PDB file of C-alpha atoms in Angstrom:
ATOM      1  CA  MET D1239     -18.335  14.556 -43.713  1.00 81.00           C
ATOM      2  CA  LYS D1240     -16.353  11.569 -42.575  1.00 91.00           C
ATOM      3  CA  HIS D1241     -12.841  12.232 -41.340  1.00 94.00           C
ATOM      4  CA  SER D1242     -11.430  10.185 -44.240  1.00 92.00           C
ATOM      5  CA  GLU D1243     -13.415  12.289 -46.647  1.00 90.00           C
ATOM      6  CA  LYS D1244     -12.025  15.397 -45.127  1.00 91.00           C
ATOM      7  CA  VAL D1245      -8.467  14.147 -45.537  1.00 94.00           C
ATOM      8  CA  ILE D1246      -9.052  13.063 -49.221  1.00 89.00           C
ATOM      9  CA  ALA D1247     -10.527  16.439 -49.965  1.00 90.00           C
ATOM     10  CA  SER D1248      -7.407  18.061 -48.675  1.00 90.00           C
ATOM     11  CA  LEU D1249      -5.245  15.798 -50.637  1.00 88.00           C
ATOM     12  CA  GLU D1250      -7.076  16.589 -53.889  1.00 87.00           C
ATOM     13  CA  SER D1251      -6.604  20.334 -53.250  1.00 86.00           C
ATOM     14  CA  LYS D1252      -3.338  21.425 -54.947  1.00 73.00           C
ATOM     15  CA  GLN D1253      -2.872  24.465 -52.578  1.00 73.00           C
ATOM     16  CA  SER D1254      -3.840  22.950 -49.242  1.00 72.00           C
ATOM     17  CA  ALA D1255      -0.265  21.609 -48.360  1.00 63.00           C
ATOM     18  CA  ALA D1256       1.205  25.017 -48.982  1.00 55.00           C
ATOM     19  CA  ARG D1257      -1.345  26.705 -46.798  1.00 68.00           C
ATOM     20  CA  SER D1258      -1.277  24.327 -43.844  1.00 91.00           C
ATOM     21  CA  ARG D1259       1.396  22.158 -42.001  1.00 94.00           C
ATOM     22  CA  ILE D1260      -1.312  19.676 -41.146  1.00 95.00           C
ATOM     23  CA  ALA D1261      -2.340  19.297 -44.807  1.00 94.00           C
ATOM     24  CA  ALA D1262       1.295  18.968 -45.767  1.00 94.00           C
ATOM     25  CA  SER D1263       1.684  16.094 -43.226  1.00 97.00           C
ATOM     26  CA  TRP D1264      -1.549  14.397 -44.532  1.00 96.00           C
ATOM     27  CA  ARG D1265      -0.104  14.676 -47.982  1.00 95.00           C
ATOM     28  CA  ARG D1266       3.173  13.203 -46.851  1.00 96.00           C
ATOM     29  CA  SER D1267       1.326  10.394 -44.998  1.00 97.00           C
ATOM     30  CA  PHE D1268      -0.471   9.577 -48.249  1.00 95.00           C
ATOM     31  CA  GLU D1269       1.960  10.099 -51.014  1.00 95.00           C
ATOM     32  CA  HIS D1270       5.341   9.372 -49.280  1.00 95.00           C
ATOM     33  CA  HIS D1271       4.353   6.679 -46.754  1.00 95.00           C
ATOM     34  CA  GLY D1272       1.496   5.122 -48.855  1.00 95.00           C
ATOM     35  CA  LEU D1273      -1.170   5.307 -46.078  1.00 96.00           C
ATOM     36  CA  ASP D1274      -4.843   5.323 -46.827  1.00 94.00           C
ATOM     37  CA  PRO D1275      -7.223   7.230 -44.532  1.00 91.00           C
ATOM     38  CA  ASN D1276      -9.943   4.782 -45.404  1.00 86.00           C
ATOM     39  CA  THR D1277      -7.951   1.695 -44.437  1.00 84.00           C
ATOM     40  CA  ARG D1278      -6.940   0.936 -40.828  1.00 76.00           C
ATOM     41  CA  ARG D1279      -3.421  -0.300 -40.831  1.00 76.00           C
ATOM     42  CA  GLU D1280      -2.423  -3.010 -38.353  1.00 82.00           C
ATOM     43  CA  GLN D1281      -0.444  -1.644 -35.414  1.00 86.00           C
ATOM     44  CA  ASN D1282       3.407  -1.918 -35.779  1.00 93.00           C
ATOM     45  CA  VAL D1283       4.592  -3.193 -32.468  1.00 97.00           C
ATOM     46  CA  ALA D1284       8.008  -4.384 -31.599  1.00 98.00           C
ATOM     47  CA  THR D1285       8.278  -8.030 -30.173  1.00 97.00           C
ATOM     48  CA  GLU D1286       9.444  -8.268 -26.583  1.00 97.00           C
ATOM     49  CA  HIS D1287      13.016  -9.065 -27.787  1.00 98.00           C
ATOM     50  CA  GLU D1288      13.024  -6.234 -30.248  1.00 98.00           C
ATOM     51  CA  LEU D1289      11.840  -3.787 -27.628  1.00 98.00           C
ATOM     52  CA  LEU D1290      14.573  -4.942 -25.212  1.00 98.00           C
ATOM     53  CA  LEU D1291      17.201  -4.300 -27.850  1.00 98.00           C
ATOM     54  CA  LEU D1292      15.743  -0.872 -28.532  1.00 98.00           C
ATOM     55  CA  ARG D1293      15.810  -0.026 -24.814  1.00 98.00           C
ATOM     56  CA  GLU D1294      19.290  -1.147 -24.553  1.00 98.00           C
ATOM     57  CA  LYS D1295      20.445   1.022 -27.435  1.00 98.00           C
ATOM     58  CA  ALA D1296      18.729   3.975 -25.645  1.00 98.00           C
ATOM     59  CA  ASP D1297      19.809   3.085 -22.176  1.00 98.00           C
ATOM     60  CA  ASP D1298      21.559   6.490 -21.454  1.00 97.00           C
ATOM     61  CA  LEU D1299      18.481   8.368 -22.660  1.00 98.00           C
ATOM     62  CA  LEU D1300      16.080   6.191 -20.598  1.00 98.00           C
ATOM     63  CA  HIS D1301      18.236   6.615 -17.507  1.00 98.00           C
ATOM     64  CA  ILE D1302      18.490  10.312 -17.795  1.00 98.00           C
ATOM     65  CA  ALA D1303      14.760  10.860 -18.893  1.00 98.00           C
ATOM     66  CA  ALA D1304      13.118   8.698 -16.209  1.00 98.00           C
ATOM     67  CA  CYS D1305      13.056  11.352 -13.408  1.00 98.00           C
ATOM     68  CA  ARG D1306      11.997  14.037 -15.757  1.00 98.00           C
ATOM     69  CA  ILE D1307       9.083  11.871 -17.145  1.00 98.00           C
ATOM     70  CA  ASP D1308       7.959  11.161 -13.651  1.00 98.00           C
ATOM     71  CA  GLN D1309       7.874  14.791 -12.852  1.00 97.00           C
ATOM     72  CA  LEU D1310       5.951  15.626 -15.998  1.00 98.00           C
ATOM     73  CA  PHE D1311       3.472  12.821 -15.383  1.00 97.00           C
ATOM     74  CA  GLY D1312       2.992  14.137 -11.866  1.00 96.00           C
ATOM     75  CA  LEU D1313       1.647  17.418 -13.465  1.00 94.00           C
ATOM     76  CA  VAL D1314      -0.707  15.891 -16.042  1.00 93.00           C
ATOM     77  CA  GLY D1315      -1.342  12.313 -15.024  1.00 91.00           C
ATOM     78  CA  SER D1316      -4.466  13.038 -12.891  1.00 89.00           C
ATOM     79  CA  SER D1317      -6.152  14.638 -15.871  1.00 89.00           C
ATOM     80  CA  GLY D1318      -6.129  11.380 -17.936  1.00 91.00           C
ATOM     81  CA  CYS D1319      -2.972  11.932 -19.966  1.00 95.00           C
ATOM     82  CA  THR D1320      -0.176   9.488 -20.700  1.00 97.00           C
ATOM     83  CA  VAL D1321       3.511  10.595 -21.154  1.00 98.00           C
ATOM     84  CA  VAL D1322       5.555   8.624 -23.509  1.00 98.00           C
ATOM     85  CA  LEU D1323       9.189   8.601 -24.600  1.00 98.00           C
ATOM     86  CA  THR D1324      10.203   7.345 -28.057  1.00 98.00           C
ATOM     87  CA  ASP D1325      13.451   6.675 -29.903  1.00 98.00           C
ATOM     88  CA  ALA D1326      14.307   8.608 -33.114  1.00 98.00           C
ATOM     89  CA  ALA D1327      12.341   6.058 -35.086  1.00 98.00           C
ATOM     90  CA  GLY D1328       9.156   6.664 -33.152  1.00 98.00           C
ATOM     91  CA  PHE D1329       9.077   3.431 -31.053  1.00 98.00           C
ATOM     92  CA  ILE D1330       7.625   3.948 -27.588  1.00 98.00           C
ATOM     93  CA  LEU D1331      10.470   3.004 -25.102  1.00 98.00           C
ATOM     94  CA  ASP D1332       8.853   4.244 -21.875  1.00 98.00           C
ATOM     95  CA  GLN D1333       5.465   5.413 -20.662  1.00 98.00           C
ATOM     96  CA  ARG D1334       3.577   6.645 -17.697  1.00 97.00           C
ATOM     97  CA  SER D1335      -0.159   6.395 -17.207  1.00 96.00           C
ATOM     98  CA  ASN D1336      -2.629   5.794 -14.556  1.00 94.00           C
ATOM     99  CA  ASP D1337      -3.923   2.261 -14.033  1.00 92.00           C
ATOM    100  CA  ALA D1338      -7.450   3.432 -14.676  1.00 91.00           C
ATOM    101  CA  ASP D1339      -6.497   4.850 -18.049  1.00 92.00           C
ATOM    102  CA  ALA D1340      -3.909   2.226 -19.133  1.00 91.00           C
ATOM    103  CA  ASP D1341      -6.382  -0.059 -21.045  1.00 92.00           C
ATOM    104  CA  ASP D1342      -7.732   2.892 -23.075  1.00 91.00           C
ATOM    105  CA  PHE D1343      -4.331   3.904 -24.243  1.00 94.00           C
ATOM    106  CA  VAL D1344      -3.407   0.284 -25.176  1.00 93.00           C
ATOM    107  CA  ASN D1345      -6.651   0.223 -27.222  1.00 91.00           C
ATOM    108  CA  TRP D1346      -5.495   3.155 -29.018  1.00 92.00           C
ATOM    109  CA  GLY D1347      -2.016   1.642 -29.547  1.00 94.00           C
ATOM    110  CA  LEU D1348      -0.204   3.866 -27.171  1.00 96.00           C
ATOM    111  CA  MET D1349       1.951   1.301 -25.408  1.00 97.00           C
ATOM    112  CA  GLN D1350       5.677   0.303 -25.062  1.00 97.00           C
ATOM    113  CA  GLY D1351       7.036  -1.161 -28.312  1.00 98.00           C
ATOM    114  CA  ALA D1352       4.408   0.519 -30.546  1.00 98.00           C
ATOM    115  CA  ASN D1353       5.769   2.491 -33.533  1.00 98.00           C
ATOM    116  CA  TRP D1354       4.111   5.922 -33.797  1.00 98.00           C
ATOM    117  CA  SER D1355       6.270   7.167 -36.660  1.00 98.00           C
ATOM    118  CA  GLU D1356       4.468   9.180 -39.386  1.00 97.00           C
ATOM    119  CA  GLY D1357       5.112   6.244 -41.716  1.00 96.00           C
ATOM    120  CA  SER D1358       3.206   4.033 -39.403  1.00 96.00           C
ATOM    121  CA  GLN D1359       0.458   6.106 -37.990  1.00 96.00           C
ATOM    122  CA  GLY D1360       0.313   9.102 -40.353  1.00 97.00           C
ATOM    123  CA  THR D1361       0.050  12.627 -38.775  1.00 98.00           C
ATOM    124  CA  ASN D1362       0.246  12.339 -35.034  1.00 98.00           C
ATOM    125  CA  GLY D1363       2.109  14.141 -32.195  1.00 98.00           C
ATOM    126  CA  ILE D1364       5.071  11.696 -32.129  1.00 98.00           C
ATOM    127  CA  GLY D1365       5.648  10.856 -35.727  1.00 98.00           C
ATOM    128  CA  THR D1366       5.102  14.452 -37.121  1.00 98.00           C
ATOM    129  CA  CYS D1367       7.355  16.126 -34.550  1.00 98.00           C
ATOM    130  CA  ILE D1368      10.063  13.715 -35.632  1.00 98.00           C
ATOM    131  CA  ALA D1369       9.347  14.145 -39.253  1.00 97.00           C
ATOM    132  CA  GLU D1370       9.261  17.917 -39.119  1.00 97.00           C
ATOM    133  CA  ASP D1371      11.992  18.248 -36.457  1.00 95.00           C
ATOM    134  CA  ARG D1372       9.863  20.546 -34.358  1.00 97.00           C
ATOM    135  CA  GLN D1373       7.439  20.745 -31.485  1.00 97.00           C
ATOM    136  CA  VAL D1374       3.867  19.969 -32.603  1.00 97.00           C
ATOM    137  CA  ILE D1375       0.279  19.796 -31.357  1.00 97.00           C
ATOM    138  CA  ILE D1376      -1.953  17.459 -33.253  1.00 97.00           C
ATOM    139  CA  HIS D1377      -5.546  18.076 -31.916  1.00 94.00           C
ATOM    140  CA  ARG D1378      -8.197  15.409 -32.521  1.00 94.00           C
ATOM    141  CA  ASP D1379      -9.251  15.505 -36.174  1.00 94.00           C
ATOM    142  CA  GLN D1380      -5.826  16.810 -37.298  1.00 96.00           C
ATOM    143  CA  HIS D1381      -4.717  13.219 -37.002  1.00 96.00           C
ATOM    144  CA  PHE D1382      -4.482  11.418 -40.369  1.00 97.00           C
ATOM    145  CA  PHE D1383      -6.410   8.136 -39.318  1.00 95.00           C
ATOM    146  CA  ALA D1384      -9.882   8.391 -37.997  1.00 93.00           C
ATOM    147  CA  LYS D1385      -9.127   5.984 -35.198  1.00 92.00           C
ATOM    148  CA  ASN D1386      -6.752   8.585 -33.654  1.00 93.00           C
ATOM    149  CA  THR D1387      -9.099  11.515 -33.751  1.00 93.00           C
ATOM    150  CA  ALA D1388     -10.400  11.077 -30.230  1.00 91.00           C
ATOM    151  CA  MET D1389      -6.905  12.085 -28.980  1.00 93.00           C
ATOM    152  CA  SER D1390      -4.944  15.244 -28.599  1.00 95.00           C
ATOM    153  CA  CYS D1391      -1.179  14.599 -28.895  1.00 96.00           C
ATOM    154  CA  ILE D1392       1.522  17.045 -28.053  1.00 97.00           C
ATOM    155  CA  GLY D1393       5.177  16.031 -29.061  1.00 98.00           C
ATOM    156  CA  SER D1394       8.599  17.613 -28.885  1.00 98.00           C
ATOM    157  CA  PRO D1395      11.797  16.233 -30.342  1.00 98.00           C
ATOM    158  CA  ILE D1396      14.845  15.433 -28.139  1.00 98.00           C
ATOM    159  CA  TYR D1397      18.354  15.991 -29.356  1.00 97.00           C
ATOM    160  CA  GLY D1398      21.507  14.371 -28.244  1.00 96.00           C
ATOM    161  CA  ALA D1399      24.890  15.596 -27.271  1.00 94.00           C
ATOM    162  CA  GLN D1400      25.977  16.043 -30.902  1.00 90.00           C
ATOM    163  CA  GLY D1401      22.856  17.809 -31.930  1.00 92.00           C
ATOM    164  CA  GLU D1402      21.314  14.835 -33.491  1.00 95.00           C
ATOM    165  CA  LEU D1403      17.633  13.704 -33.013  1.00 97.00           C
ATOM    166  CA  ILE D1404      17.557  10.852 -30.406  1.00 98.00           C
ATOM    167  CA  GLY D1405      13.884  10.604 -29.524  1.00 98.00           C
ATOM    168  CA  ALA D1406      10.606  12.363 -28.866  1.00 98.00           C
ATOM    169  CA  LEU D1407       8.568  13.235 -25.742  1.00 98.00           C
ATOM    170  CA  ASP D1408       4.837  13.223 -25.998  1.00 98.00           C
ATOM    171  CA  ILE D1409       1.763  13.889 -23.855  1.00 97.00           C
ATOM    172  CA  SER D1410      -1.463  12.275 -25.312  1.00 97.00           C
ATOM    173  CA  SER D1411      -5.026  12.684 -23.890  1.00 93.00           C
ATOM    174  CA  ALA D1412      -8.433  11.615 -24.904  1.00 85.00           C
ATOM    175  CA  ARG D1413     -10.351  13.937 -22.604  1.00 83.00           C
ATOM    176  CA  ILE D1414     -13.470  15.289 -24.312  1.00 81.00           C
ATOM    177  CA  ASP D1415     -13.115  18.673 -22.698  1.00 82.00           C
ATOM    178  CA  GLN D1416      -9.485  19.157 -23.657  1.00 82.00           C
ATOM    179  CA  THR D1417      -9.302  22.371 -25.542  1.00 83.00           C
ATOM    180  CA  GLU D1418      -6.661  23.821 -27.999  1.00 83.00           C
ATOM    181  CA  ASN D1419      -5.835  26.474 -25.322  1.00 86.00           C
ATOM    182  CA  LEU D1420      -5.121  23.777 -22.791  1.00 87.00           C
ATOM    183  CA  ASN D1421      -3.009  21.845 -25.346  1.00 91.00           C
ATOM    184  CA  LYS D1422      -0.753  25.028 -25.529  1.00 91.00           C
ATOM    185  CA  LEU D1423      -0.283  25.230 -21.818  1.00 91.00           C
ATOM    186  CA  ILE D1424       0.723  21.489 -21.846  1.00 94.00           C
ATOM    187  CA  ALA D1425       2.965  21.885 -24.788  1.00 95.00           C
ATOM    188  CA  ALA D1426       5.037  24.354 -22.809  1.00 95.00           C
ATOM    189  CA  SER D1427       5.676  21.734 -20.167  1.00 96.00           C
ATOM    190  CA  VAL D1428       6.500  19.143 -22.853  1.00 98.00           C
ATOM    191  CA  VAL D1429       9.090  21.447 -24.383  1.00 97.00           C
ATOM    192  CA  GLN D1430      10.542  22.504 -21.164  1.00 96.00           C
ATOM    193  CA  THR D1431      11.105  18.883 -20.096  1.00 98.00           C
ATOM    194  CA  ALA D1432      12.523  17.879 -23.490  1.00 98.00           C
ATOM    195  CA  LYS D1433      15.088  20.612 -23.154  1.00 96.00           C
ATOM    196  CA  GLN D1434      15.854  19.512 -19.472  1.00 97.00           C
ATOM    197  CA  ILE D1435      16.493  15.985 -20.787  1.00 98.00           C
ATOM    198  CA  GLU D1436      18.783  17.422 -23.591  1.00 96.00           C
ATOM    199  CA  THR D1437      20.790  19.472 -21.224  1.00 96.00           C
ATOM    200  CA  GLU D1438      21.373  16.576 -18.913  1.00 97.00           C
ATOM    201  CA  THR D1439      22.252  14.411 -21.756  1.00 97.00           C
ATOM    202  CA  PHE D1440      24.751  16.880 -22.985  1.00 97.00           C
ATOM    203  CA  ARG D1441      26.362  17.300 -19.472  1.00 96.00           C
ATOM    204  CA  ALA D1442      26.621  13.589 -19.096  1.00 97.00           C
ATOM    205  CA  ALA D1443      28.532  13.280 -22.444  1.00 96.00           C
ATOM    206  CA  PHE D1444      31.102  15.877 -21.406  1.00 97.00           C
ATOM    207  CA  PRO D1445      31.812  15.089 -17.699  1.00 96.00           C
ATOM    208  CA  ASN D1446      35.366  16.426 -17.804  1.00 94.00           C
ATOM    209  CA  GLU D1447      34.794  19.554 -19.818  1.00 96.00           C
ATOM    210  CA  ARG D1448      33.552  22.977 -18.655  1.00 95.00           C
ATOM    211  CA  VAL D1449      29.910  23.366 -19.893  1.00 95.00           C
ATOM    212  CA  VAL D1450      28.640  26.992 -20.297  1.00 92.00           C
ATOM    213  CA  ILE D1451      25.524  28.751 -21.507  1.00 89.00           C
ATOM    214  CA  ALA D1452      25.976  30.250 -24.975  1.00 82.00           C
ATOM    215  CA  ALA D1453      26.798  33.917 -24.525  1.00 67.00           C
ATOM    216  CA  ASP D1454      24.194  35.307 -26.953  1.00 64.00           C
ATOM    217  CA  THR D1455      21.118  33.930 -25.050  1.00 56.00           C
ATOM    218  CA  THR D1456      19.646  34.375 -21.680  1.00 58.00           C
ATOM    219  CA  VAL D1457      16.273  32.701 -22.620  1.00 61.00           C
ATOM    220  CA  ASP D1458      17.177  29.146 -23.957  1.00 72.00           C
ATOM    221  CA  GLN D1459      19.060  27.455 -21.174  1.00 78.00           C
ATOM    222  CA  SER D1460      19.676  24.431 -23.474  1.00 87.00           C
ATOM    223  CA  ALA D1461      22.056  26.425 -25.724  1.00 91.00           C
ATOM    224  CA  LEU D1462      25.175  24.930 -24.221  1.00 94.00           C
ATOM    225  CA  VAL D1463      28.751  24.575 -25.332  1.00 93.00           C
ATOM    226  CA  ALA D1464      31.460  22.243 -23.786  1.00 95.00           C
ATOM    227  CA  VAL D1465      34.932  23.689 -23.535  1.00 94.00           C
ATOM    228  CA  ASP D1466      38.187  21.826 -22.836  1.00 93.00           C
ATOM    229  CA  SER D1467      41.207  22.891 -20.743  1.00 92.00           C
ATOM    230  CA  ASN D1468      42.575  24.666 -23.796  1.00 91.00           C
ATOM    231  CA  ASP D1469      39.338  26.681 -24.122  1.00 89.00           C
ATOM    232  CA  CYS D1470      38.508  24.904 -27.323  1.00 92.00           C
ATOM    233  CA  ILE D1471      34.866  24.123 -27.961  1.00 91.00           C
ATOM    234  CA  VAL D1472      34.550  20.308 -28.163  1.00 92.00           C
ATOM    235  CA  GLY D1473      30.861  20.076 -28.071  1.00 93.00           C
ATOM    236  CA  ALA D1474      27.502  22.055 -28.615  1.00 94.00           C
ATOM    237  CA  THR D1475      23.885  21.308 -28.133  1.00 94.00           C
ATOM    238  CA  ARG D1476      21.348  21.617 -30.924  1.00 93.00           C
ATOM    239  CA  ALA D1477      20.290  25.017 -29.608  1.00 91.00           C
ATOM    240  CA  ALA D1478      23.700  26.431 -29.523  1.00 91.00           C
ATOM    241  CA  ARG D1479      24.490  25.139 -33.116  1.00 91.00           C
ATOM    242  CA  LYS D1480      21.334  26.810 -34.290  1.00 88.00           C
ATOM    243  CA  LEU D1481      22.137  29.993 -32.497  1.00 86.00           C
ATOM    244  CA  TYR D1482      25.628  30.293 -34.077  1.00 85.00           C
ATOM    245  CA  GLY D1483      24.954  28.626 -37.382  1.00 84.00           C
ATOM    246  CA  TRP D1484      27.545  25.939 -36.684  1.00 82.00           C
ATOM    247  CA  VAL D1485      27.913  23.074 -39.260  1.00 62.00           C
ATOM    248  CA  GLU D1486      26.539  19.668 -38.149  1.00 56.00           C
ATOM    249  CA  ARG D1487      29.880  17.979 -38.380  1.00 50.00           C
ATOM    250  CA  TRP D1488      32.819  19.309 -36.351  1.00 44.00           C
ATOM    251  CA  GLY D1489      35.207  21.321 -38.402  1.00 41.00           C
ATOM    252  CA  TYR D1490      37.954  23.875 -37.774  1.00 32.00           C
ATOM    253  CA  GLN D1491      35.614  26.835 -38.086  1.00 38.00           C
ATOM    254  CA  ALA D1492      32.047  27.735 -37.757  1.00 37.00           C
ATOM    255  CA  ARG D1493      29.721  28.312 -40.721  1.00 36.00           C
ATOM    256  CA  ARG D1494      29.647  32.109 -40.165  1.00 37.00           C
ATOM    257  CA  GLY D1495      33.023  32.311 -38.645  1.00 38.00           C
ATOM    258  CA  ASN D1496      31.787  32.447 -35.074  1.00 43.00           C
ATOM    259  CA  GLY D1497      33.540  30.667 -32.319  1.00 46.00           C
ATOM    260  CA  PRO D1498      36.113  28.615 -34.102  1.00 44.00           C
ATOM    261  CA  PHE D1499      36.564  25.040 -32.989  1.00 50.00           C
ATOM    262  CA  CYS D1500      39.713  23.062 -32.020  1.00 49.00           C
ATOM    263  CA  ARG D1501      40.297  19.450 -32.721  1.00 39.00           C
TER     264      ARG D1501
END
């Protein structure tokens, strides 16, 4: 069965989306974004000027993430992987790959300026992690388009100092011998690096405040709060907000009454 036929069969099943997150993403790609698995859509790539503007807008993120991306690429680059950083819309802003692999990734559309949102490329590691607001592994034929099924893509969202989505970190590979178990090992490094970028972004946003790890966790080091000289909480990372159930917009009290804020 062709890959497109497999996707169509899933779309025609009324229960598939409820049973599988991949099937739900396929349906979203087809019904919400209007993509057709039988039709290869032209790659959406920002112009040189547009990319420059996107990078200027994300200058703080790019500056903070550069070192972490280098470190992550040092771990996986020799195995034929590429590491990419995108903005919240799925445009690739920065990338690391070996010279020997660079042309292959360009042929697959993984290059600076390319839009890998779910609306552009269907189910994929970058777009689906942004759409579903979670870390994802999209392994080979779990992609929506057949042209992407040679790759394994592992994406994790990155959150800003106010808990908002600001981008995604992704490792993609087209190694034939890359297994789903290996993907899980790589995924742990992607998530860890994304959290390191979040932590450094948060600390940079509150240079004059005391930044502390949330009291209820010893596991997630990205659950941070910023406290001013009056011991009022003036900022919290996404992980801390989820931990305490705090509202997205700053208010005088938390959703469940934990840790009141000061203005």
